[in-house]
Tab-separated table of C-alpha atoms in Angstrom:
chain	number	residue	atom	x	y	z
A	740	MET	CA	24.998	23.168	1.278
A	741	SER	CA	21.985	25.405	0.820
A	742	SER	CA	18.518	24.064	1.328
A	743	TYR	CA	15.539	23.742	-0.970
A	744	TYR	CA	12.743	26.200	-0.882
A	745	THR	CA	10.195	24.549	1.372
A	746	ALA	CA	6.617	25.460	2.142
A	747	THR	CA	5.039	24.461	5.406
A	748	ARG	CA	1.918	23.416	3.523
A	749	PRO	CA	1.565	21.980	-0.001
A	750	GLY	CA	0.149	24.193	-2.741
A	751	LYS	CA	-3.328	23.671	-4.152
A	752	LYS	CA	-2.063	22.163	-7.400
A	753	LEU	CA	0.094	19.617	-5.563
A	754	VAL	CA	-2.816	18.729	-3.298
A	755	PHE	CA	-5.119	18.248	-6.294
A	756	THR	CA	-2.478	16.145	-8.037
A	757	SER	CA	-2.092	13.940	-4.962
A	758	LEU	CA	-5.878	13.510	-4.686
A	759	LEU	CA	-6.133	12.617	-8.364
A	760	THR	CA	-3.197	10.197	-8.109
A	761	GLY	CA	-4.751	8.507	-5.078
A	762	LEU	CA	-8.173	8.234	-6.703
A	763	GLY	CA	-6.689	6.612	-9.798
A	764	GLY	CA	-4.153	4.380	-8.040
A	765	SER	CA	-4.307	3.410	-4.390
A	766	PHE	CA	-8.100	3.855	-4.168
A	767	HIS	CA	-8.580	0.817	-6.378
A	768	PHE	CA	-6.291	-1.292	-4.223
A	769	GLY	CA	-8.508	-0.706	-1.193
A	770	TYR	CA	-11.653	-1.039	-3.286
A	771	GLN	CA	-10.638	-4.387	-4.760
A	772	ILE	CA	-9.435	-6.061	-1.572
A	773	THR	CA	-12.680	-5.370	0.272
A	774	LEU	CA	-15.515	-5.453	-2.281
A	775	THR	CA	-15.473	-9.273	-2.337
A	776	ASN	CA	-16.073	-9.252	1.423
A	777	PRO	CA	-19.678	-7.996	1.746
A	778	ALA	CA	-20.555	-9.373	-1.706
A	779	GLN	CA	-19.048	-12.797	-0.961
A	780	LEU	CA	-22.350	-14.703	-0.939
A	781	ALA	CA	-23.358	-13.296	-4.333
A	782	LEU	CA	-19.937	-13.869	-5.862
A	783	THR	CA	-19.464	-17.414	-4.527
A	784	SER	CA	-22.974	-18.254	-5.772
A	785	PHE	CA	-21.937	-16.949	-9.205
A	786	VAL	CA	-18.728	-18.990	-9.148
A	787	ASN	CA	-20.556	-22.178	-8.073
A	788	ARG	CA	-23.277	-21.757	-10.704
A	789	SER	CA	-20.789	-20.943	-13.451
A	790	TYR	CA	-18.596	-23.919	-12.546
A	791	SER	CA	-21.620	-26.221	-12.535
A	792	ASP	CA	-22.813	-24.931	-15.921
A	793	HIS	CA	-19.374	-25.316	-17.508
A	794	TYR	CA	-18.289	-28.658	-16.020
A	795	GLY	CA	-21.503	-30.326	-14.853
A	796	VAL	CA	-20.309	-30.588	-11.241
A	797	VAL	CA	-21.757	-28.936	-8.144
A	798	LEU	CA	-18.908	-28.025	-5.813
A	799	GLU	CA	-18.844	-29.177	-2.213
A	800	LYS	CA	-18.394	-26.470	0.408
A	801	TYR	CA	-14.702	-27.209	0.976
A	802	GLN	CA	-14.123	-27.238	-2.792
A	803	LEU	CA	-15.905	-23.923	-3.221
A	804	ASP	CA	-13.900	-22.458	-0.316
A	805	ALA	CA	-10.667	-23.566	-1.953
A	806	LEU	CA	-11.665	-22.152	-5.363
A	807	TRP	CA	-12.850	-18.906	-3.809
A	808	SER	CA	-9.601	-18.547	-1.854
A	809	PHE	CA	-7.743	-18.989	-5.138
A	810	ILE	CA	-9.850	-16.306	-6.862
A	811	ILE	CA	-9.285	-13.950	-3.930
A	812	ALA	CA	-5.537	-14.620	-3.916
A	813	ILE	CA	-5.066	-14.358	-7.680
A	814	LEU	CA	-5.501	-10.597	-7.350
A	815	PHE	CA	-2.231	-10.499	-5.413
A	816	ALA	CA	-0.567	-13.026	-7.706
A	817	GLY	CA	-1.159	-10.417	-10.406
A	818	GLY	CA	0.216	-7.885	-7.966
A	819	ILE	CA	3.476	-9.842	-7.818
A	820	ILE	CA	3.792	-9.523	-11.595
A	821	GLY	CA	2.947	-5.841	-11.319
A	822	SER	CA	5.690	-5.316	-8.745
A	823	LEU	CA	8.258	-6.941	-11.040
A	824	ILE	CA	7.393	-4.767	-14.059
A	825	LEU	CA	6.846	-1.580	-12.034
A	826	ARG	CA	10.487	-0.509	-12.308
A	827	PHE	CA	10.539	-1.056	-16.075
A	828	PHE	CA	7.514	1.166	-16.727
A	829	ALA	CA	8.530	3.768	-14.127
A	830	ASP	CA	11.992	4.208	-15.662
A	831	TRP	CA	11.102	3.678	-19.327
A	832	LEU	CA	7.872	5.676	-19.603
A	833	GLY	CA	8.276	7.855	-16.535
A	834	ARG	CA	6.158	8.148	-13.422
A	835	LYS	CA	3.246	9.965	-15.053
A	836	LYS	CA	2.921	7.773	-18.153
A	837	GLY	CA	3.455	4.683	-16.025
A	838	LEU	CA	0.523	5.764	-13.862
A	839	LEU	CA	-1.597	6.289	-16.976
A	840	VAL	CA	-0.774	2.749	-18.129
A	841	SER	CA	-1.870	1.394	-14.749
A	842	PHE	CA	-5.101	3.428	-14.898
A	843	PHE	CA	-5.845	1.990	-18.327
A	844	GLY	CA	-5.186	-1.533	-17.034
A	845	ILE	CA	-7.650	-0.965	-14.181
A	846	LEU	CA	-10.246	0.211	-16.690
A	847	VAL	CA	-9.804	-2.867	-18.899
A	848	SER	CA	-9.910	-5.213	-15.888
A	849	SER	CA	-13.148	-3.677	-14.612
A	850	LEU	CA	-14.726	-4.126	-18.030
A	851	LEU	CA	-13.594	-7.778	-18.003
A	852	SER	CA	-15.394	-8.302	-14.681
A	853	ILE	CA	-18.588	-6.924	-16.208
A	854	CYS	CA	-18.144	-9.246	-19.198
A	855	ALA	CA	-17.714	-12.193	-16.794
A	856	PHE	CA	-21.155	-11.450	-15.368
A	857	LEU	CA	-22.748	-11.063	-18.802
A	858	ILE	CA	-21.359	-14.349	-20.186
A	859	ASP	CA	-21.580	-16.212	-16.843
A	860	SER	CA	-17.875	-17.147	-16.748
A	861	PHE	CA	-15.986	-17.477	-13.470
A	862	GLU	CA	-12.828	-18.058	-15.539
A	863	VAL	CA	-13.067	-14.580	-17.072
A	864	TYR	CA	-13.757	-13.167	-13.607
A	865	ALA	CA	-10.586	-14.822	-12.282
A	866	LEU	CA	-8.655	-13.429	-15.277
A	867	SER	CA	-10.010	-9.947	-14.583
A	868	ARG	CA	-8.781	-10.122	-10.980
A	869	PHE	CA	-5.342	-11.222	-12.175
A	870	THR	CA	-5.001	-8.312	-14.619
A	871	MET	CA	-6.455	-5.979	-11.992
A	872	GLY	CA	-3.723	-7.102	-9.598
A	873	ILE	CA	-1.026	-6.259	-12.157
A	874	SER	CA	-2.475	-2.821	-12.841
A	875	MET	CA	-3.315	-1.782	-9.288
A	876	CYS	CA	0.135	-2.806	-7.989
A	877	MET	CA	1.782	-0.675	-10.668
A	878	GLY	CA	-0.483	2.218	-9.732
A	879	LEU	CA	0.130	1.735	-6.033
A	880	GLY	CA	3.920	1.647	-6.371
A	881	MET	CA	4.191	4.485	-8.850
A	882	SER	CA	1.884	6.697	-6.779
A	883	GLY	CA	4.448	6.632	-3.981
A	884	LEU	CA	7.305	7.379	-6.384
A	885	PHE	CA	5.487	10.176	-8.184
A	886	LEU	CA	4.237	11.986	-5.077
A	887	THR	CA	7.577	11.724	-3.244
A	888	GLU	CA	9.381	13.255	-6.213
A	889	CYS	CA	6.826	16.037	-6.639
A	890	SER	CA	6.739	17.126	-2.977
A	891	PRO	CA	8.932	19.626	-1.110
A	892	LYS	CA	10.437	17.736	1.817
A	893	ALA	CA	8.684	19.871	4.460
A	894	CYS	CA	5.287	18.500	3.385
A	895	ARG	CA	6.466	15.208	1.870
A	896	GLY	CA	4.947	13.149	4.659
A	897	MET	CA	1.530	14.760	4.387
A	898	ILE	CA	1.414	14.304	0.614
A	899	GLY	CA	2.815	10.775	0.840
A	900	MET	CA	0.050	9.843	3.265
A	901	THR	CA	-2.587	10.473	0.590
A	902	THR	CA	-1.682	7.089	-0.882
A	903	GLY	CA	-2.648	5.379	2.364
A	904	ILE	CA	-5.704	7.599	2.840
A	905	PHE	CA	-7.085	6.593	-0.550
A	906	VAL	CA	-6.459	2.930	0.207
A	907	GLN	CA	-8.702	3.371	3.253
A	908	LEU	CA	-11.227	5.384	1.242
A	909	GLY	CA	-11.316	2.520	-1.254
A	910	LEU	CA	-11.837	0.066	1.603
A	911	PHE	CA	-14.779	2.053	2.925
A	912	THR	CA	-16.321	2.544	-0.529
A	913	GLY	CA	-15.938	-1.117	-1.444
A	914	SER	CA	-17.390	-2.328	1.858
A	915	LEU	CA	-20.349	0.033	1.426
A	916	ILE	CA	-21.119	-0.429	-2.246
A	917	GLY	CA	-20.664	-4.200	-1.999
A	918	MET	CA	-23.341	-4.606	0.675
A	919	PRO	CA	-26.278	-6.841	-0.355
A	920	ASP	CA	-28.660	-3.916	0.124
A	921	ILE	CA	-26.765	-1.875	-2.490
A	922	PHE	CA	-24.948	-3.761	-5.295
A	923	GLY	CA	-23.762	-6.950	-3.563
A	924	ARG	CA	-26.553	-9.187	-4.902
A	925	SER	CA	-26.447	-11.951	-7.500
A	926	ASP	CA	-28.091	-9.813	-10.170
A	927	THR	CA	-26.381	-6.483	-9.481
A	928	TRP	CA	-22.765	-7.202	-8.421
A	929	TRP	CA	-21.519	-6.219	-11.881
A	930	MET	CA	-22.476	-2.605	-11.055
A	931	ILE	CA	-19.687	-2.569	-8.453
A	932	TYR	CA	-17.256	-2.711	-11.361
A	933	LEU	CA	-19.256	-0.285	-13.485
A	934	ALA	CA	-18.759	2.345	-10.774
A	935	GLU	CA	-15.019	1.651	-10.875
A	936	THR	CA	-14.835	2.146	-14.647
A	937	LEU	CA	-16.489	5.559	-14.316
A	938	VAL	CA	-14.052	6.697	-11.617
A	939	VAL	CA	-10.894	5.610	-13.413
A	940	SER	CA	-12.086	7.051	-16.745
A	941	VAL	CA	-12.482	10.527	-15.228
A	942	VAL	CA	-9.078	10.273	-13.505
A	943	MET	CA	-7.337	9.261	-16.749
A	944	LEU	CA	-8.801	12.253	-18.548
A	945	LEU	CA	-7.780	14.806	-15.897
A	946	PHE	CA	-4.358	13.328	-15.146
A	947	THR	CA	-3.109	13.896	-18.691
A	948	PHE	CA	-2.990	17.657	-18.028
A	949	PHE	CA	-0.418	17.431	-15.190
A	950	PRO	CA	3.367	17.368	-15.749
A	951	GLU	CA	5.879	14.648	-14.944
A	952	SER	CA	7.745	14.774	-11.627
A	953	PRO	CA	10.615	17.317	-11.680
A	954	CYS	CA	13.061	14.730	-10.370
A	955	TYR	CA	12.450	12.337	-13.259
A	956	LEU	CA	12.552	15.157	-15.826
A	957	LEU	CA	15.935	16.331	-14.549
A	958	PHE	CA	17.165	12.754	-14.494
A	959	LYS	CA	16.307	12.552	-18.204
A	960	GLY	CA	17.842	15.935	-18.949
A	961	TYR	CA	14.638	17.871	-19.717
A	962	GLU	CA	15.573	21.018	-17.810
A	963	ASP	CA	12.907	23.350	-19.207
A	964	SER	CA	10.149	20.875	-18.436
A	965	ALA	CA	11.638	20.276	-14.997
A	966	ARG	CA	11.555	24.027	-14.339
A	967	ASP	CA	7.829	24.158	-15.139
A	968	SER	CA	7.220	21.102	-12.993
A	969	VAL	CA	9.041	22.575	-9.982
A	970	LYS	CA	7.122	25.817	-10.343
A	971	LEU	CA	3.786	23.981	-10.337
A	972	TYR	CA	4.396	21.352	-7.652
A	973	TYR	CA	6.657	23.297	-5.278
A	974	ASN	CA	4.448	26.394	-5.474
A	975	CYS	CA	7.558	28.570	-5.259
A	976	PRO	CA	8.178	32.058	-6.695
A	977	ASP	CA	9.799	32.377	-10.121
A	978	TYR	CA	13.102	33.619	-8.726
A	979	LEU	CA	13.467	30.455	-6.611
A	980	VAL	CA	12.736	27.945	-9.379
A	981	ASP	CA	16.251	28.080	-10.848
A	982	LYS	CA	17.751	27.974	-7.370
A	983	ASN	CA	15.896	24.739	-6.661
A	984	LEU	CA	16.898	23.265	-9.995
A	985	LYS	CA	20.542	24.217	-9.489
A	986	GLU	CA	20.670	22.598	-6.091
A	987	ILE	CA	18.982	19.454	-7.375
A	988	LYS	CA	21.499	19.164	-10.208
A	989	GLU	CA	24.438	19.695	-7.876
A	990	ASN	CA	23.435	16.512	-6.105
A	991	MET	CA	22.882	14.448	-9.235
A	992	GLN	CA	25.561	12.789	-11.360
A	993	ALA	CA	24.887	12.959	-15.070
A	994	ASN	CA	26.317	9.504	-15.692
A	995	MET	CA	24.296	7.727	-13.036
A	996	ARG	CA	22.167	4.944	-14.484
A	997	ASN	CA	19.103	3.266	-13.043
A	998	VAL	CA	19.699	-0.027	-11.249
A	999	ASN	CA	17.543	-3.128	-11.359
A	1000	MET	CA	16.051	-5.159	-8.508
A	1001	ILE	CA	19.161	-7.319	-8.166
A	1002	GLU	CA	21.685	-4.472	-8.306
A	1003	VAL	CA	19.828	-2.490	-5.656
A	1004	LEU	CA	20.662	-5.266	-3.168
A	1005	LYS	CA	24.398	-5.204	-3.909
A	1006	ASP	CA	25.164	-1.716	-2.572
A	1007	PRO	CA	25.075	-1.660	1.261
A	1008	ARG	CA	23.137	1.610	1.507
A	1009	THR	CA	20.490	0.873	-1.100
A	1010	ARG	CA	20.220	-2.673	0.264
A	1011	ARG	CA	19.537	-1.433	3.777
A	1012	ALA	CA	16.890	1.067	2.645
A	1013	THR	CA	15.268	-1.591	0.480
A	1014	LEU	CA	15.156	-4.101	3.345
A	1015	VAL	CA	13.615	-1.559	5.711
A	1016	GLY	CA	10.964	-0.696	3.113
A	1017	ALA	CA	10.293	-4.378	2.407
A	1018	THR	CA	9.985	-5.133	6.130
A	1019	THR	CA	7.481	-2.294	6.485
A	1020	ALA	CA	5.436	-3.886	3.682
A	1021	PHE	CA	5.811	-7.268	5.434
A	1022	ALA	CA	4.567	-5.731	8.701
A	1023	MET	CA	1.649	-4.155	6.895
A	1024	THR	CA	0.588	-7.532	5.506
A	1025	PHE	CA	1.308	-9.763	8.513
A	1026	SER	CA	-0.412	-7.364	10.891
A	1027	GLY	CA	-3.598	-9.332	10.212
A	1028	VAL	CA	-5.202	-6.717	8.004
A	1029	ALA	CA	-5.112	-8.957	4.919
A	1030	VAL	CA	-7.452	-11.458	6.570
A	1031	ILE	CA	-9.673	-8.764	8.090
A	1032	ASN	CA	-9.996	-7.051	4.691
A	1033	ALA	CA	-10.869	-10.302	2.923
A	1034	PHE	CA	-12.929	-12.150	5.527
A	1035	ALA	CA	-14.231	-9.531	7.999
A	1036	VAL	CA	-17.886	-10.303	7.286
A	1037	THR	CA	-17.261	-14.016	7.878
A	1038	ILE	CA	-15.393	-13.284	11.113
A	1039	LEU	CA	-18.172	-10.960	12.303
A	1040	ARG	CA	-20.871	-13.506	11.425
A	1041	ASP	CA	-19.010	-16.055	13.531
A	1042	THR	CA	-19.601	-13.754	16.524
A	1043	GLY	CA	-23.351	-14.160	16.094
A	1044	LEU	CA	-24.197	-11.236	13.790
A	1045	SER	CA	-26.559	-11.619	10.856
A	1046	VAL	CA	-25.333	-11.059	7.286
A	1047	PHE	CA	-26.821	-7.545	7.256
A	1048	GLU	CA	-25.424	-6.683	10.693
A	1049	ALA	CA	-22.004	-8.031	9.742
A	1050	SER	CA	-22.020	-5.966	6.521
A	1051	ILE	CA	-22.954	-2.796	8.436
A	1052	ALA	CA	-20.247	-3.497	11.032
A	1053	ASN	CA	-17.719	-4.104	8.255
A	1054	ALA	CA	-18.581	-0.759	6.627
A	1055	GLY	CA	-18.254	0.914	10.027
A	1056	LEU	CA	-14.818	-0.628	10.525
A	1057	SER	CA	-13.747	0.595	7.086
A	1058	LEU	CA	-14.922	4.100	7.952
A	1059	LEU	CA	-12.863	3.871	11.126
A	1060	THR	CA	-9.745	3.059	9.091
A	1061	LEU	CA	-10.358	6.099	6.913
A	1062	ILE	CA	-10.591	8.329	10.000
A	1063	GLY	CA	-7.382	6.776	11.340
A	1064	ALA	CA	-5.546	7.475	8.076
A	1065	LEU	CA	-6.700	11.100	8.068
A	1066	PHE	CA	-5.508	11.480	11.656
A	1067	SER	CA	-2.148	9.974	10.751
A	1068	ALA	CA	-1.751	12.431	7.862
A	1069	SER	CA	-2.272	15.330	10.279
A	1070	ILE	CA	0.512	14.199	12.641
A	1071	ILE	CA	3.038	12.433	10.389
A	1072	ASP	CA	5.158	15.551	9.795
A	1073	LYS	CA	4.953	16.558	13.448
A	1074	TYR	CA	5.919	13.324	15.214
A	1075	GLY	CA	7.922	11.581	12.510
A	1076	ARG	CA	7.951	8.130	10.918
A	1077	ARG	CA	10.010	6.181	13.474
A	1078	PRO	CA	7.919	6.873	16.621
A	1079	LEU	CA	4.660	6.334	14.740
A	1080	LEU	CA	5.768	2.993	13.338
A	1081	LEU	CA	7.354	1.692	16.544
A	1082	ASN	CA	4.419	2.642	18.764
A	1083	THR	CA	1.726	1.341	16.439
A	1084	VAL	CA	3.519	-1.950	15.698
A	1085	PHE	CA	3.947	-2.578	19.433
A	1086	LEU	CA	0.253	-1.806	19.987
A	1087	ILE	CA	-0.713	-4.163	17.149
A	1088	VAL	CA	1.240	-7.007	18.789
A	1089	ILE	CA	-0.703	-6.497	22.044
A	1090	ILE	CA	-4.067	-6.157	20.265
A	1091	ASN	CA	-3.444	-9.263	18.139
A	1092	ILE	CA	-2.850	-11.277	21.315
A	1093	LEU	CA	-6.179	-9.970	22.649
A	1094	ILE	CA	-7.945	-10.789	19.360
A	1095	PHE	CA	-6.646	-14.355	19.602
A	1096	ALA	CA	-7.822	-14.575	23.233
A	1097	PHE	CA	-11.315	-13.269	22.399
A	1098	MET	CA	-11.635	-15.559	19.371
A	1099	ARG	CA	-10.623	-18.536	21.493
A	1100	ALA	CA	-12.948	-17.574	24.345
A	1101	TYR	CA	-15.902	-17.075	22.004
A	1102	ASN	CA	-15.359	-20.478	20.397
A	1103	VAL	CA	-15.450	-22.079	23.853
A	1104	TYR	CA	-18.194	-20.095	25.629
A	1105	GLN	CA	-20.263	-18.569	22.762
A	1106	ALA	CA	-21.058	-15.569	24.989
A	1107	PRO	CA	-22.319	-12.502	23.018
A	1108	TRP	CA	-20.338	-10.075	25.166
A	1109	ILE	CA	-17.127	-11.803	24.118
A	1110	GLY	CA	-18.087	-11.256	20.488
A	1111	TYR	CA	-18.572	-7.547	21.158
A	1112	CYS	CA	-15.168	-7.424	22.855
A	1113	LEU	CA	-13.703	-9.009	19.720
A	1114	ILE	CA	-15.302	-6.345	17.519
A	1115	PHE	CA	-13.905	-3.619	19.792
A	1116	ALA	CA	-10.417	-5.172	19.648
A	1117	ILE	CA	-10.580	-5.301	15.845
A	1118	SER	CA	-11.601	-1.616	15.857
A	1119	VAL	CA	-8.578	-0.645	17.971
A	1120	PHE	CA	-6.362	-2.773	15.742
A	1121	LEU	CA	-7.575	-0.997	12.601
A	1122	VAL	CA	-6.921	2.430	14.099
A	1123	ALA	CA	-3.366	1.425	15.069
A	1124	PHE	CA	-2.825	-0.068	11.623
A	1125	THR	CA	-4.024	3.003	9.706
A	1126	VAL	CA	-1.963	5.374	11.834
A	1127	GLY	CA	1.249	3.360	11.415
A	1128	PRO	CA	2.246	0.612	8.967
A	1129	GLY	CA	-0.828	0.953	6.735
A	1130	PRO	CA	0.007	4.269	5.032
A	1131	LEU	CA	3.742	4.422	5.820
A	1132	CYS	CA	4.584	1.300	3.812
A	1133	TYR	CA	3.665	3.066	0.572
A	1134	PHE	CA	6.300	5.814	0.686
A	1135	ILE	CA	8.909	5.062	3.386
A	1136	THR	CA	11.150	3.315	0.828
A	1137	SER	CA	11.133	6.339	-1.490
A	1138	GLU	CA	12.286	8.587	1.361
A	1139	MET	CA	15.305	6.428	2.191
A	1140	ILE	CA	16.719	5.528	-1.192
A	1141	VAL	CA	18.617	7.386	-3.917
A	1142	GLN	CA	16.933	8.496	-7.153
A	1143	HIS	CA	18.579	5.997	-9.499
A	1144	ALA	CA	17.577	3.074	-7.220
A	1145	ARG	CA	14.193	4.378	-6.090
A	1146	SER	CA	11.993	2.494	-8.544
A	1147	ALA	CA	13.851	-0.777	-7.838
A	1148	GLY	CA	13.464	-0.315	-4.073
A	1149	GLN	CA	9.770	0.482	-4.471
A	1150	SER	CA	9.389	-2.636	-6.615
A	1151	TRP	CA	10.800	-4.773	-3.799
A	1152	ALA	CA	8.364	-3.269	-1.296
A	1153	ALA	CA	5.436	-3.938	-3.630
A	1154	PHE	CA	6.713	-7.454	-4.369
A	1155	VAL	CA	6.933	-8.333	-0.675
A	1156	GLN	CA	3.471	-6.959	0.055
A	1157	MET	CA	1.785	-8.777	-2.818
A	1158	SER	CA	3.658	-12.043	-2.197
A	1159	CYS	CA	2.730	-12.021	1.495
A	1160	ARG	CA	-0.904	-11.218	0.784
A	1161	THR	CA	-1.069	-14.044	-1.750
A	1162	LEU	CA	0.457	-16.479	0.725
A	1163	ILE	CA	-1.850	-15.460	3.566
A	1164	LEU	CA	-5.043	-15.596	1.526
A	1165	VAL	CA	-4.147	-18.985	0.050
A	1166	ILE	CA	-3.358	-20.637	3.376
A	1167	TYR	CA	-5.696	-18.879	5.822
A	1168	LEU	CA	-8.943	-20.760	5.122
A	1169	PRO	CA	-7.309	-24.236	4.894
A	1170	LEU	CA	-5.264	-23.506	8.021
A	1171	SER	CA	-8.354	-22.175	9.795
A	1172	ASN	CA	-10.281	-25.326	8.908
A	1173	ALA	CA	-7.386	-27.460	10.176
A	1174	ILE	CA	-6.506	-25.813	13.513
A	1175	GLY	CA	-9.233	-23.220	14.012
A	1176	SER	CA	-9.427	-19.524	13.171
A	1177	ASP	CA	-8.137	-18.516	16.604
A	1178	TYR	CA	-4.886	-20.481	16.464
A	1179	SER	CA	-4.451	-19.540	12.799
A	1180	TYR	CA	-4.542	-15.889	13.817
A	1181	LEU	CA	-2.000	-16.468	16.580
A	1182	VAL	CA	0.464	-18.256	14.317
A	1183	LEU	CA	0.193	-15.876	11.377
A	1184	PHE	CA	-0.074	-12.447	12.975
A	1185	VAL	CA	1.477	-12.301	16.453
A	1186	LEU	CA	4.986	-13.710	16.100
A	1187	PRO	CA	5.767	-11.970	12.763
A	1188	MET	CA	4.715	-8.592	14.178
A	1189	ALA	CA	6.876	-9.096	17.274
A	1190	TYR	CA	9.832	-9.693	14.945
A	1191	CYS	CA	8.997	-6.520	12.970
A	1192	PHE	CA	8.990	-4.431	16.155
A	1193	VAL	CA	12.503	-5.612	17.056
A	1194	PHE	CA	13.695	-5.019	13.482
A	1195	PHE	CA	12.355	-1.463	13.369
A	1196	TYR	CA	13.857	-0.637	16.754
A	1197	TYR	CA	17.354	-1.410	15.504
A	1198	PHE	CA	17.152	-0.555	11.789
A	1199	LEU	CA	14.486	2.098	11.111
A	1200	PRO	CA	15.861	5.688	10.946
A	1201	GLU	CA	13.833	8.860	11.129
A	1202	THR	CA	13.275	10.361	7.651
A	1203	LYS	CA	11.073	13.347	8.511
A	1204	ASN	CA	12.426	16.518	6.821
A	1205	ARG	CA	15.739	14.754	6.135
A	1206	ASN	CA	17.723	14.258	2.964
A	1207	LEU	CA	19.732	11.133	2.235
A	1208	LEU	CA	22.894	12.248	4.006
A	1209	GLU	CA	20.985	13.139	7.154
A	1210	VAL	CA	19.170	9.795	7.034
A	1211	GLU	CA	22.566	8.068	6.876
A	1212	GLU	CA	23.628	9.897	10.007
A	1213	GLU	CA	20.403	8.765	11.693
A	1214	ILE	CA	21.099	5.157	10.714
A	1215	VAL	CA	24.495	4.859	12.396
A	1216	ASN	CA	23.163	6.504	15.543
A	1217	LEU	CA	20.339	3.979	15.937
A	1218	PRO	CA	20.351	1.626	18.952
A	1219	ARG	CA	22.947	-1.061	18.360
A	1220	LEU	CA	22.402	-4.795	18.412
A	1221	PRO	CA	23.922	-6.709	21.349
A	1222	PHE	CA	27.675	-7.317	20.948
A	1223	SER	CA	27.901	-4.891	18.025
A	1224	ARG	CA	30.267	-1.907	17.997
A	1225	ARG	CA	28.853	1.614	17.799
A	1226	GLN	CA	30.126	3.667	14.882
A	1227	THR	CA	30.513	7.449	15.052
A	1228	TYR	CA	29.305	9.407	12.078
A	1229	SER	CA	28.870	12.932	10.823
A	1230	THR	CA	27.129	14.531	7.886
A	1231	ASP	CA	30.463	15.765	6.481
A	1232	GLU	CA	31.789	12.210	6.527
A	1233	ALA	CA	28.633	11.043	4.824
A	1234	GLN	CA	29.074	13.669	2.099
A	1235	ASP	CA	32.663	12.560	1.492
A	1236	GLN	CA	31.610	8.917	1.237
A	1237	TYR	CA	28.800	9.714	-1.171
A	1238	ASP	CA	31.048	11.866	-3.331
A	1239	ARG	CA	33.465	8.945	-3.631
A	1240	ARG	CA	30.643	6.526	-4.450
A	1241	ASP	CA	28.944	8.886	-6.970
A	1242	LEU	CA	25.572	8.519	-5.346
A	1243	ARG	CA	22.762	11.009	-5.570
A	1244	GLN	CA	20.935	12.795	-2.858
A	1245	VAL	CA	17.329	11.984	-2.171
A	1246	PHE	CA	14.917	14.835	-1.760
């Protein structure tokens, strides 16, 4: 089988498309999950005042904490809905139009947040976070699909990492712009959302001029449009465009239909790829980053920092995650997905144990130097997270799964991430009040990550510069579980099996 034309570096148009896709999609995920952190005092004051005005009751602290946890978590409850409808929009409208729908939803949700401020309604604010969750999850999932399908496999990892990079850029921007000294005050927090409306409006306008992914166009039978798309995104000479298209079509069955989220679990190969992608999303969430994103300022204040100092430290930590994501993008296609994920997950397990120890020691001794050690441990954790599970969870599923099942597999990964984030944010504060923040951290983020490390060791194949058949060969040559029998495998055997099963090749 001949190979695709591959460039060692992506073309300028593909790079610009990936930047635009990240700015319209994954950027808002990072922005939304962190902006409530530095602006928490202003936002909880708004919620308490609005509740009192509407119902004539001033909330007690524990009641306000519970309501605020609900408002924080409802973003990811919307994300669960977004993950369930992602496949429908991705397959019905296509990747590009599906992204445009998600951009429009983000725009409407931001305007709702501004309206909540103007009419003093915490209910409208909660609604805006719910609709924002739906829209940003669709954008996050479809960004991974769109960029994977537009990228030559030699630079697929680098382009795929832009999704994670823009999540971290959104985290940094939200932590900075939400500071009390900028827009995170009771009278100016609405401007946080005004900035978001401006960004997404510009992205929507520019994104309309770019074509659909070539893979989706071929899947729908639009060969002429697919040819133009390959020429733009692959940055290949004219005489190689038809060669790429021919090879793509040779590995696609015309009668193959898209599968839904239930059917993707019935086939052993698509089920395995889906479970690996879902476990990566689980590891991303249960690493502890969900709590650090949502409550970092509170955690830092508990170490003795003032509100201003905690906000500055939080912005610094967010900048550190951005640097980590950029570093990961520079090495992902050199070292591969499997070693990066295994090494960083193992490091996160060790660091989470240290974070628990420092949190426990500070609660007992209240020594400032212990608090500084805790901040340093969190910094190391964030670097490990942004090099490994943070960005990889957004596109690893798309690299392992066939075209007709790709949107369903990506939906499962998004569903797991949003469900886990919702669960963690709902239970963390009540659990922390019941057994302490230190033991809460131990229970929630050490044991699950240890399980993920073992799972990845036995089930995660390398996907760097590999097509589906080569990934299958990697899978059967992974370390075997105790008492299991090793199976020999070859690419020719894989091809024969896939021909019999009428499955398509992944790019």
